[in-house]
Amino acid sequence: QPTQLCPPSLSFSSKTFSSSNEDEAHIGDSDENLERGNWSKKADYLLSMVGYAVGLGNVWRFPYLTYQNGGGAFLIPYTLMLALAGLPLFFMECSLGQFASLGPVTVWRILPLFQGVGITMVIISTFVAIYYNVIIAYALYYLFASLQKVLPWSDCFSWSDEFCSKTRSVSDCNATFNGEIIHANYSFITSNNLTCINGTMNYKQVQFPSEQYWNKVALRRSSGLDETGNIVWYLALCLLLAWIIVGAALFKGIKSSGKVVYFTALFPYVILLILLVRGATLEGALDGIEYYIGRQSNITKLMEAEVWKDAATQIFYSLSVAWGGLVALSSYNKFHNNCYSDAILVCVTNCATSVFAGFAIFSILGHMAFVSERPVSEVVDSGFDLAFVAYPEALSQLPISPLWSFLFFFMLLLLGLDSQFATVETLTTAIQDIYPQVMKKFRLLITVGVCILLFFLGLICVTQAGIYWVNLIDHFCAGWGILVAAVLEMIGIVYIYGGNRFIEDIEMMIGKKSCLFWMWWRMCWFFVTPVLLTAILVWSLVMFSPPTYGSVVYPAWGTAVGWCMIIFCVIWIPIVAIVKVVKAKGNFCQRIVSCCRPAANWGPYLECHRGERYSHIVDPKKEKEHEIPTLSSFVYTQQ
């Protein structure tokens, strides 16, 4: 293991340190990087990474995918995709951020031509931060609504219509009458003491109280994207509260958020365990779990390409790779931190959480199916319908239902906040690396300003058409843009910068490793992972379908807005590349070659970590004089 360490900051006199850093709350006494700061403890970093990776999708998407794609058999492609696609990219991004101690934009000093990839990541994270906090606002609203003796969605109250019902009722069926099989309405069947033939019953179209409460009360949902309606004031207040919580957690950067995650990252596991124990004691719980991962296990499902695509997609998005957050969070590590073991630990924890959450979810859904006398397949759902319709309905049927409802939505709140902390930290890290002096003096104001700006941008998502905007942004921005960034990231680092060269950089941090150790990572980085990511991207484009929310089809202009959003995210990749080439010197080929080489200031942030390989680097403070700190160019001089 490497032994060269930078002189600890404790070597400075406390008087000198405090006077020079009195306004720099993000700098600690034990930090080796006195400009950007470091994590106070290793645990702060690991919990922040776990909180970033473990999000709402682990609870409301993975269990449904498992059930839908063969039950327990789905864990085979899921584990393989973790090893072949998720973990290699996760390890690469953690290593990249830690090596250079830079965020997702400035870290592209490694390959100036591709700096637009970093900008794309930050812009996509901005869009995601806008709508993700709206989902947190939904959880806050339901959390407050649970603080009542009777859950407001537990029955059909004054806000419901004639289609609201807690149970299904038969409308018509087939029966035997005078020796013949007839088809009649249910009232005729019962009045003549007849019995419906099994499998022939048709049920009246009804909606659970929780479904009508979600649409009519919580969202006050309009008929479509064309009907914006008014701002739903209580959702706007919940959104404001969500941003206040985020701002309060990030006002000192990682120094404050690193402490908050001890609660927000760990307590959801306590709640999941409580829900699992409670669910396991309910009638019908075993049926739910068997549907999740037991009797429905179907090994023949592995012959379907859709199953493997779902596994790869879920791993990719669940680990939050290519969003810029992993680079940003890892950039605050000390240089010799073992990022390899961190990547393994966080990825395994994330996937284990997904499996564990499925047991808690399906045990209670199984009870709901038992009580409502319906098959489990009819009560299972994913996304918003699971979190705000199916699961609340199931919880409303339990004794002391307000308690279980409060715990569930408190868990959703914490899961969402963890991911939101890291997403907003990605934005502030990008600002810090571009304007370091400004960020040092006005960190609190800039953090508050970012939260206020994103709050106002998110108000469109708490109108009566808000859920359609949330779904639209998620459908476009959280899809292809991330895949494009991931594919280009792999190509740029492995094929242009050089995979072997990058491995040497990693060994400067974690020490020399054997050829056998790197064999797996070379195989993944050079071939398997880029091919898988490209396949997912192509598949997603080929299988594109216009966005819908339930049965509501989006207007053509809505789909056009979605395409404009994704174009705005990725257009910076060619724009920045062109700017770089234009500003370079020499003929066209020489300019391209120049932009495909690392910038002169690429390498470890601190001089004591550069060694012989990066001894040529100019002091970063002097180098900043040559940088052009404008958001329009993001151009760094390549001397």
XYZ file of C-alpha atoms in Angstrom:
639
model
C 0.000 0.000 0.000
C 1.238 3.551 -0.702
C 2.694 5.299 2.292
C 3.297 8.834 1.030
C 0.900 11.133 2.835
C 0.372 14.869 2.758
C 1.276 16.806 5.891
C -1.865 16.796 8.036
C -3.647 20.062 8.490
C -3.046 19.760 12.226
C 0.527 20.840 11.553
C -0.760 24.372 11.185
C -1.219 26.362 14.345
C -4.815 26.455 15.446
C -4.741 30.232 15.415
C -3.522 30.409 11.832
C -5.947 27.720 10.688
C -8.975 29.277 12.299
C -8.199 32.747 11.022
C -7.673 31.646 7.448
C -10.691 29.343 7.401
C -13.118 31.072 9.707
C -15.704 31.337 6.905
C -14.961 27.856 5.523
C -17.242 25.588 7.512
C -16.670 22.796 4.982
C -12.996 22.478 6.033
C -12.087 20.300 9.018
C -8.970 20.086 11.153
C -8.137 16.590 9.897
C -8.644 17.325 6.177
C -5.684 16.793 3.861
C -7.250 19.013 1.181
C -7.595 22.474 2.709
C -9.274 23.954 -0.375
C -12.105 21.516 -1.071
C -12.306 19.672 2.237
C -12.656 15.940 2.918
C -15.177 13.663 4.547
C -14.870 13.860 8.333
C -15.041 10.078 8.610
C -15.059 7.138 6.254
C -18.509 6.217 7.555
C -19.884 9.614 6.420
C -18.858 8.818 2.863
C -20.101 5.229 2.843
C -23.507 6.137 4.287
C -23.840 9.012 1.811
C -23.050 6.634 -1.042
C -25.497 4.030 0.250
C -28.145 6.720 0.686
C -27.526 7.977 -2.852
C -27.728 4.515 -4.406
C -30.592 3.181 -2.268
C -33.638 5.188 -3.265
C -37.322 4.926 -3.996
C -36.734 2.546 -6.907
C -35.454 -0.119 -4.512
C -38.870 -0.138 -2.836
C -41.342 0.594 -5.594
C -39.708 -0.846 -8.729
C -37.404 -3.782 -7.986
C -39.972 -5.997 -6.168
C -42.430 -5.570 -9.036
C -39.769 -6.372 -11.650
C -38.810 -9.500 -9.738
C -42.422 -10.654 -9.545
C -42.991 -9.860 -13.224
C -39.808 -11.493 -14.544
C -39.818 -14.946 -13.045
C -39.600 -14.394 -9.286
C -36.458 -15.861 -7.776
C -35.124 -16.688 -11.237
C -34.826 -12.938 -11.905
C -32.028 -12.743 -9.327
C -29.749 -14.632 -11.748
C -29.695 -11.972 -14.503
C -29.866 -9.259 -11.835
C -26.681 -10.511 -10.154
C -24.894 -11.003 -13.475
C -25.767 -7.476 -14.588
C -24.498 -6.156 -11.272
C -21.126 -7.813 -11.897
C -20.896 -6.990 -15.611
C -22.456 -3.528 -15.908
C -23.209 -1.864 -12.584
C -20.132 -2.544 -10.490
C -17.492 -1.818 -13.206
C -18.979 1.600 -13.966
C -19.523 2.322 -10.263
C -15.873 1.509 -9.453
C -14.678 3.597 -12.406
C -16.607 6.706 -11.324
C -15.562 6.407 -7.685
C -11.916 6.063 -8.733
C -12.150 8.969 -11.164
C -13.560 11.426 -8.633
C -11.193 10.370 -5.862
C -8.059 10.467 -8.024
C -8.531 14.051 -9.225
C -10.546 15.403 -6.258
C -12.805 17.128 -8.775
C -16.515 17.118 -9.564
C -18.265 15.756 -12.666
C -17.464 18.770 -14.896
C -13.865 19.662 -14.064
C -12.821 16.021 -13.739
C -12.905 15.938 -17.539
C -9.494 17.500 -17.583
C -8.740 13.835 -18.155
C -10.197 14.211 -21.687
C -11.097 17.817 -22.572
C -12.956 16.828 -25.753
C -15.538 14.993 -23.611
C -16.081 17.678 -20.971
C -19.613 18.111 -22.290
C -20.378 14.670 -20.838
C -19.844 16.111 -17.356
C -22.068 19.091 -18.143
C -24.766 16.713 -19.387
C -24.598 14.783 -16.100
C -25.001 17.969 -14.066
C -27.925 19.258 -16.155
C -29.718 15.904 -15.935
C -29.129 15.890 -12.161
C -30.718 19.352 -12.075
C -33.866 18.120 -13.830
C -33.980 15.094 -11.547
C -33.545 17.259 -8.431
C -36.576 19.312 -9.504
C -39.027 16.422 -9.791
C -37.491 14.118 -7.179
C -38.194 16.627 -4.433
C -41.799 16.751 -5.617
C -42.038 13.020 -4.905
C -40.576 13.725 -1.465
C -43.308 16.362 -1.074
C -45.910 13.671 -1.841
C -44.406 11.509 0.897
C -44.501 14.465 3.311
C -48.160 15.099 2.525
C -49.094 11.471 3.183
C -46.938 11.496 6.293
C -48.960 14.395 7.710
C -52.230 12.831 6.513
C -51.350 9.693 8.495
C -51.454 11.648 11.764
C -55.173 11.030 12.209
C -57.168 8.464 14.123
C -58.724 7.252 10.877
C -56.707 7.285 7.675
C -58.491 9.589 5.205
C -58.209 6.994 2.407
C -59.453 4.079 4.520
C -63.020 4.397 3.211
C -65.136 6.199 0.625
C -65.780 9.536 2.293
C -67.369 12.735 0.975
C -64.730 13.248 -1.734
C -65.458 9.910 -3.435
C -67.819 9.141 -6.296
C -70.103 6.235 -7.168
C -67.196 4.113 -8.451
C -65.465 4.071 -5.076
C -65.622 0.761 -3.228
C -63.508 -1.244 -0.809
C -64.691 -4.537 -2.264
C -65.460 -5.877 -5.704
C -69.029 -6.700 -6.669
C -70.109 -9.056 -9.448
C -71.997 -7.461 -12.337
C -72.901 -10.595 -14.319
C -71.851 -14.200 -14.838
C -72.829 -17.556 -16.365
C -75.073 -19.964 -14.486
C -77.071 -23.149 -15.079
C -80.837 -22.453 -15.365
C -83.394 -25.159 -16.283
C -80.600 -27.346 -17.618
C -79.133 -24.645 -19.821
C -76.197 -22.309 -19.331
C -77.318 -18.697 -19.352
C -75.558 -15.343 -19.004
C -77.371 -12.927 -16.692
C -76.771 -10.025 -14.352
C -75.910 -10.857 -10.772
C -79.191 -9.614 -9.313
C -81.101 -12.153 -11.457
C -78.703 -14.899 -10.384
C -79.152 -14.205 -6.681
C -82.921 -13.677 -6.887
C -83.314 -17.151 -8.422
C -80.898 -18.800 -5.952
C -78.499 -19.669 -8.743
C -74.724 -20.026 -8.473
C -72.210 -18.446 -10.820
C -69.971 -20.848 -12.702
C -66.355 -20.430 -11.597
C -64.326 -18.256 -13.907
C -67.303 -16.605 -15.625
C -67.892 -13.720 -13.212
C -67.472 -10.160 -14.466
C -66.939 -7.492 -11.835
C -68.184 -3.940 -11.746
C -65.554 -1.301 -12.422
C -64.646 0.104 -9.035
C -61.759 2.054 -7.549
C -60.220 1.592 -4.148
C -60.622 4.574 -1.789
C -56.830 5.028 -1.811
C -56.844 5.427 -5.592
C -59.539 8.082 -5.556
C -57.885 9.845 -2.614
C -54.569 9.976 -4.533
C -56.193 11.472 -7.619
C -59.013 13.583 -6.181
C -57.584 14.819 -2.879
C -53.792 14.566 -2.811
C -53.107 15.562 -6.427
C -56.428 17.154 -7.387
C -55.391 15.721 -10.723
C -56.606 17.388 -13.907
C -57.620 15.554 -17.068
C -54.219 15.911 -18.718
C -51.148 17.988 -19.436
C -53.298 20.510 -21.339
C -55.217 21.406 -18.175
C -52.655 22.946 -15.827
C -55.162 24.157 -13.243
C -54.065 25.838 -10.036
C -51.112 25.236 -7.772
C -52.137 22.740 -5.089
C -51.215 24.876 -2.100
C -50.617 22.092 0.422
C -48.317 20.253 -1.990
C -46.472 23.529 -2.610
C -45.958 23.915 1.150
C -44.722 20.324 1.395
C -42.336 21.028 -1.491
C -41.072 24.127 0.309
C -40.534 22.094 3.480
C -38.661 19.441 1.480
C -36.296 22.073 0.080
C -35.808 23.600 3.533
C -34.755 20.166 4.828
C -32.351 19.690 1.911
C -30.869 23.171 2.332
C -30.449 22.699 6.080
C -28.659 19.386 5.558
C -26.265 20.849 2.971
C -25.480 24.279 4.409
C -21.962 23.111 5.333
C -21.613 20.796 2.363
C -20.427 17.292 3.158
C -19.590 18.295 6.735
C -23.285 18.654 7.557
C -24.830 16.151 5.130
C -22.304 13.540 6.278
C -23.808 13.714 9.760
C -27.449 13.768 8.675
C -27.079 10.513 6.713
C -26.355 8.568 9.899
C -30.084 8.841 10.497
C -31.537 9.156 6.988
C -29.526 6.232 5.575
C -29.836 3.819 8.492
C -33.341 4.364 9.860
C -35.130 3.149 6.681
C -33.649 -0.295 7.393
C -35.208 -0.223 10.850
C -38.595 0.643 9.360
C -38.280 -2.027 6.653
C -37.534 -4.600 9.333
C -40.543 -3.472 11.386
C -42.815 -3.660 8.329
C -41.453 -7.097 7.431
C -42.006 -8.486 10.929
C -45.517 -7.034 11.016
C -46.303 -8.247 7.506
C -45.061 -11.768 8.205
C -47.605 -12.160 11.015
C -50.586 -11.356 8.772
C -52.888 -13.809 7.030
C -52.029 -14.129 3.360
C -48.456 -12.888 3.835
C -47.001 -16.194 2.673
C -49.001 -15.999 -0.559
C -47.577 -12.560 -1.222
C -43.995 -13.662 -0.611
C -44.476 -16.742 -2.772
C -45.686 -14.546 -5.605
C -42.646 -12.331 -5.083
C -39.890 -14.913 -5.081
C -41.392 -18.364 -4.457
C -43.908 -20.358 -6.436
C -43.863 -17.872 -9.302
C -40.163 -18.539 -9.940
C -39.945 -19.452 -13.583
C -36.494 -20.343 -14.905
C -37.815 -20.414 -18.472
C -38.293 -16.630 -18.233
C -34.521 -16.327 -18.625
C -34.972 -17.214 -22.286
C -36.715 -13.858 -22.846
C -34.549 -10.884 -23.815
C -36.904 -8.508 -21.979
C -35.940 -10.059 -18.631
C -32.243 -9.416 -19.194
C -32.955 -5.893 -20.371
C -35.004 -5.207 -17.233
C -32.212 -6.585 -15.043
C -29.547 -4.447 -16.715
C -31.709 -1.321 -16.646
C -32.645 -1.754 -12.985
C -29.007 -2.254 -11.951
C -27.889 0.732 -13.998
C -30.426 3.156 -12.558
C -30.474 1.705 -9.052
C -26.749 2.332 -8.537
C -27.099 5.956 -9.752
C -24.148 5.652 -12.139
C -23.521 8.340 -14.781
C -25.507 10.979 -12.864
C -22.350 12.724 -11.682
C -23.136 12.112 -8.013
C -20.659 9.272 -7.548
C -17.835 11.410 -8.933
C -18.884 14.358 -6.765
C -19.135 12.399 -3.515
C -15.905 10.474 -4.135
C -14.022 13.690 -4.883
C -14.047 14.504 -1.165
C -12.242 11.287 -0.222
C -8.656 11.323 0.921
C -6.347 10.273 -1.888
C -5.343 6.852 -0.536
C -8.844 5.760 0.424
C -9.597 2.204 -0.735
C -12.273 3.057 -3.289
C -12.286 -0.526 -4.566
C -13.642 -2.027 -1.335
C -16.051 0.921 -1.014
C -17.534 0.216 -4.449
C -18.035 -3.478 -3.645
C -19.641 -2.708 -0.277
C -22.039 -0.051 -1.561
C -23.152 -2.075 -4.604
C -23.798 -5.238 -2.600
C -25.664 -3.255 0.074
C -27.830 -1.591 -2.562
C -28.834 -4.859 -4.211
C -29.401 -6.653 -0.909
C -31.669 -3.781 0.155
C -33.765 -4.223 -2.979
C -34.302 -7.925 -2.263
C -35.013 -7.267 1.423
C -37.533 -4.514 0.621
C -39.424 -6.909 -1.623
C -40.223 -9.210 1.301
C -41.624 -6.314 3.349
C -43.703 -5.021 0.424
C -45.147 -8.349 -0.752
C -45.966 -9.696 2.702
C -48.398 -6.837 3.295
C -49.706 -6.896 -0.291
C -50.389 -10.599 0.225
C -52.523 -9.726 3.235
C -54.359 -7.102 1.189
C -55.137 -9.708 -1.471
C -56.388 -12.082 1.242
C -58.708 -9.492 2.799
C -60.096 -8.255 -0.518
C -60.458 -11.839 -1.823
C -58.417 -11.069 -4.919
C -55.338 -12.772 -6.369
C -52.018 -11.139 -5.521
C -51.449 -10.381 -9.190
C -54.379 -7.928 -9.116
C -53.084 -5.841 -6.203
C -49.407 -5.686 -7.184
C -48.192 -2.520 -8.849
C -45.070 -0.387 -9.169
C -44.076 3.266 -9.047
C -46.613 5.831 -7.860
C -49.426 3.275 -7.900
C -47.581 1.073 -5.422
C -46.365 3.855 -3.130
C -49.501 5.995 -3.033
C -52.344 3.618 -3.942
C -51.776 -0.110 -3.404
C -49.593 0.012 -0.283
C -51.615 2.703 1.530
C -54.724 0.663 0.799
C -53.089 -2.421 2.287
C -51.892 -0.507 5.345
C -55.372 0.929 5.927
C -56.642 -2.609 6.529
C -54.245 -3.238 9.421
C -54.964 -2.623 13.100
C -53.458 0.702 14.246
C -53.216 1.604 10.553
C -52.099 5.248 11.120
C -48.919 3.981 12.816
C -47.962 1.674 9.928
C -48.837 4.325 7.384
C -46.698 6.892 9.210
C -43.737 4.497 9.305
C -44.047 3.642 5.611
C -44.147 7.231 4.401
C -41.436 8.241 6.843
C -39.294 5.549 5.236
C -40.083 6.876 1.739
C -39.204 10.377 2.940
C -35.808 9.295 4.257
C -35.009 7.199 1.178
C -35.812 10.146 -1.056
C -33.889 12.704 1.017
C -30.675 10.653 0.905
C -30.687 10.606 -2.866
C -31.689 14.261 -3.035
C -28.799 15.324 -0.767
C -26.270 13.750 -3.136
C -27.996 15.110 -6.242
C -27.919 18.709 -4.987
C -24.354 18.187 -3.716
C -23.461 17.273 -7.309
C -24.656 20.697 -8.453
C -22.867 22.636 -5.702
C -19.663 20.631 -6.271
C -19.727 21.598 -9.952
C -20.115 25.259 -8.962
C -17.344 24.940 -6.374
C -14.865 23.545 -8.904
C -15.621 26.274 -11.450
C -15.717 29.176 -8.971
C -13.727 27.929 -5.956
C -13.081 31.340 -4.388
C -16.702 32.440 -4.702
C -17.917 29.139 -3.249
C -15.568 29.454 -0.272
C -16.937 32.869 0.674
C -20.590 32.350 -0.167
C -21.185 28.593 0.208
C -24.290 29.045 2.354
C -25.806 31.689 0.072
C -25.117 29.640 -3.050
C -26.602 26.489 -1.506
C -29.698 28.399 -0.414
C -29.901 30.058 -3.836
C -29.771 26.705 -5.622
C -32.553 25.329 -3.395
C -34.742 28.415 -3.905
C -34.269 28.327 -7.682
C -35.100 24.620 -7.908
C -38.135 25.151 -5.639
C -39.603 27.739 -8.012
C -38.811 25.568 -11.038
C -40.630 22.699 -9.327
C -43.876 24.635 -8.774
C -45.148 23.454 -12.182
C -44.991 19.941 -10.723
C -47.380 20.776 -7.861
C -50.138 22.155 -10.065
C -53.169 20.020 -10.828
C -51.272 18.751 -13.876
C -48.110 18.310 -11.816
C -48.031 14.517 -11.850
C -47.949 14.591 -15.647
C -44.888 16.859 -15.580
C -43.150 14.637 -13.021
C -43.799 11.599 -15.209
C -42.684 13.458 -18.361
C -39.341 14.579 -16.890
C -38.706 11.110 -15.512
C -39.586 9.466 -18.832
C -37.130 11.551 -20.864
C -34.398 13.087 -18.699
C -33.772 10.092 -16.455
C -33.464 7.777 -19.452
C -31.498 8.197 -22.650
C -29.390 11.136 -21.519
C -27.879 9.064 -18.720
C -27.237 6.143 -21.069
C -25.543 8.410 -23.614
C -23.343 9.904 -20.887
C -22.447 6.436 -19.562
C -21.487 5.051 -22.969
C -19.333 8.089 -23.803
C -17.750 7.985 -20.349
C -16.668 4.388 -20.873
C -15.415 5.027 -24.409
C -13.543 8.185 -23.445
C -11.732 6.819 -20.420
C -11.025 3.292 -21.684
C -10.346 3.790 -25.393
C -9.077 7.383 -25.637
C -7.438 8.180 -22.309
C -6.439 4.538 -21.978
C -7.771 1.797 -19.738
C -4.279 0.636 -18.701
C -3.289 4.216 -17.969
C -6.386 4.624 -15.796
C -5.486 1.426 -13.935
C -2.060 2.938 -13.164
C -3.843 5.989 -11.756
C -5.951 3.766 -9.494
C -2.847 1.919 -8.297
C -1.368 5.241 -7.227
C -4.264 5.414 -4.750
C -4.836 1.832 -3.592
C -1.425 0.283 -4.277
C -0.166 -2.186 -6.852
C -2.413 -5.109 -7.717
C -1.704 -8.315 -9.589
C -2.549 -8.909 -13.233
C -5.075 -11.483 -12.079
C -6.830 -8.810 -10.000
C -7.195 -6.509 -13.003
C -8.197 -9.260 -15.444
C -11.899 -8.993 -14.554
C -11.970 -5.204 -14.637
C -10.134 -5.069 -17.969
C -12.599 -7.537 -19.481
C -15.556 -5.458 -18.272
C -14.151 -1.991 -19.044
C -12.714 -2.857 -22.457
C -15.591 -4.912 -23.804
C -18.505 -6.235 -21.735
C -19.760 -3.078 -20.007
C -19.633 -0.780 -23.080
C -21.431 -3.422 -25.149
C -24.144 -3.884 -22.516
C -24.694 -0.153 -22.081
C -24.858 0.369 -25.837
C -27.336 -2.500 -26.144
C -29.561 -0.970 -23.462
C -29.412 2.421 -25.193
C -30.292 0.979 -28.611
C -33.051 -1.173 -27.109
C -34.538 1.838 -25.335
C -34.551 3.894 -28.537
C -36.029 1.071 -30.631
C -38.734 0.333 -28.054
C -39.614 4.000 -27.516
C -43.260 4.713 -26.886
C -44.847 8.110 -26.198
C -45.231 8.842 -22.486
C -48.518 8.045 -20.763
C -49.778 8.300 -17.221
C -52.199 5.485 -16.599
C -54.773 5.734 -19.362
C -53.968 9.386 -20.077
C -52.086 9.906 -23.350
C -49.833 12.961 -23.557
C -50.546 15.576 -26.241
C -48.077 15.895 -29.102
C -46.669 19.148 -27.703
C -45.962 17.390 -24.388
C -43.892 14.742 -26.121
C -42.123 17.520 -28.048
C -41.265 19.245 -24.759
C -39.834 15.966 -23.514
C -37.601 15.662 -26.580
C -36.516 19.293 -26.138
C -35.502 18.566 -22.539
C -33.359 15.587 -23.486
C -31.812 17.480 -26.411
C -30.974 20.356 -24.059
C -29.233 17.866 -21.767
C -27.060 16.161 -24.392
C -26.448 19.038 -26.819
C -23.591 20.232 -24.621
C -21.518 17.207 -25.571
C -20.995 18.298 -29.213
C -21.040 22.027 -28.353
C -18.219 21.779 -25.806
C -16.255 19.457 -28.109
C -16.482 22.019 -30.926
C -15.459 24.858 -28.586
C -12.456 22.852 -27.417
C -11.330 22.099 -30.964
C -11.761 25.712 -32.074
C -9.709 27.026 -29.155
C -6.906 24.500 -29.646
C -3.847 25.299 -31.770
C -2.589 23.747 -34.993
C -4.362 22.209 -37.963
C -7.598 20.255 -37.571
C -5.960 16.890 -36.858
C -3.555 18.445 -34.380
C -6.442 20.135 -32.603
C -8.359 16.876 -32.307
C -5.294 15.069 -30.970
C -4.621 17.920 -28.525
C -8.177 17.767 -27.166
C -7.929 13.996 -26.751
C -4.953 14.355 -24.425
C -5.289 15.114 -20.713
C -5.084 18.803 -19.823
C -1.807 20.032 -18.367
C -3.412 20.324 -14.932
C -4.826 16.772 -14.935
C -3.710 14.597 -12.050
C -3.899 14.335 -8.270
C -5.090 17.569 -6.676
C -2.318 17.813 -4.064
C 1.357 18.032 -4.946
C 2.409 15.405 -2.429
C 0.301 12.772 -4.260
C 1.552 13.385 -7.800
C 4.733 11.354 -7.756
C 6.915 11.168 -10.843
C 4.045 10.541 -13.277
C 2.408 13.896 -12.559
C 5.353 15.927 -11.287
C 4.972 18.334 -14.236
C 1.677 19.745 -12.984
C 1.679 23.426 -12.090
C 0.391 24.418 -8.645
C -3.432 24.465 -8.922
C -3.562 27.984 -7.436
C -1.346 29.266 -10.232
C -3.160 27.195 -12.804
C -6.463 28.857 -11.895
C -5.137 32.105 -13.281
C -5.214 30.505 -16.743
C -8.692 29.045 -16.425
C -11.700 30.758 -17.943
C -14.357 30.469 -15.223
C -17.459 31.030 -17.301
C -20.481 28.775 -17.364
C -20.792 29.341 -21.104
C -17.465 27.753 -22.023
C -16.178 25.534 -19.209
C -12.873 25.771 -21.051
C -9.577 25.102 -19.364
C -6.282 26.089 -20.956
C -4.240 23.105 -22.069
C -0.674 24.262 -21.712
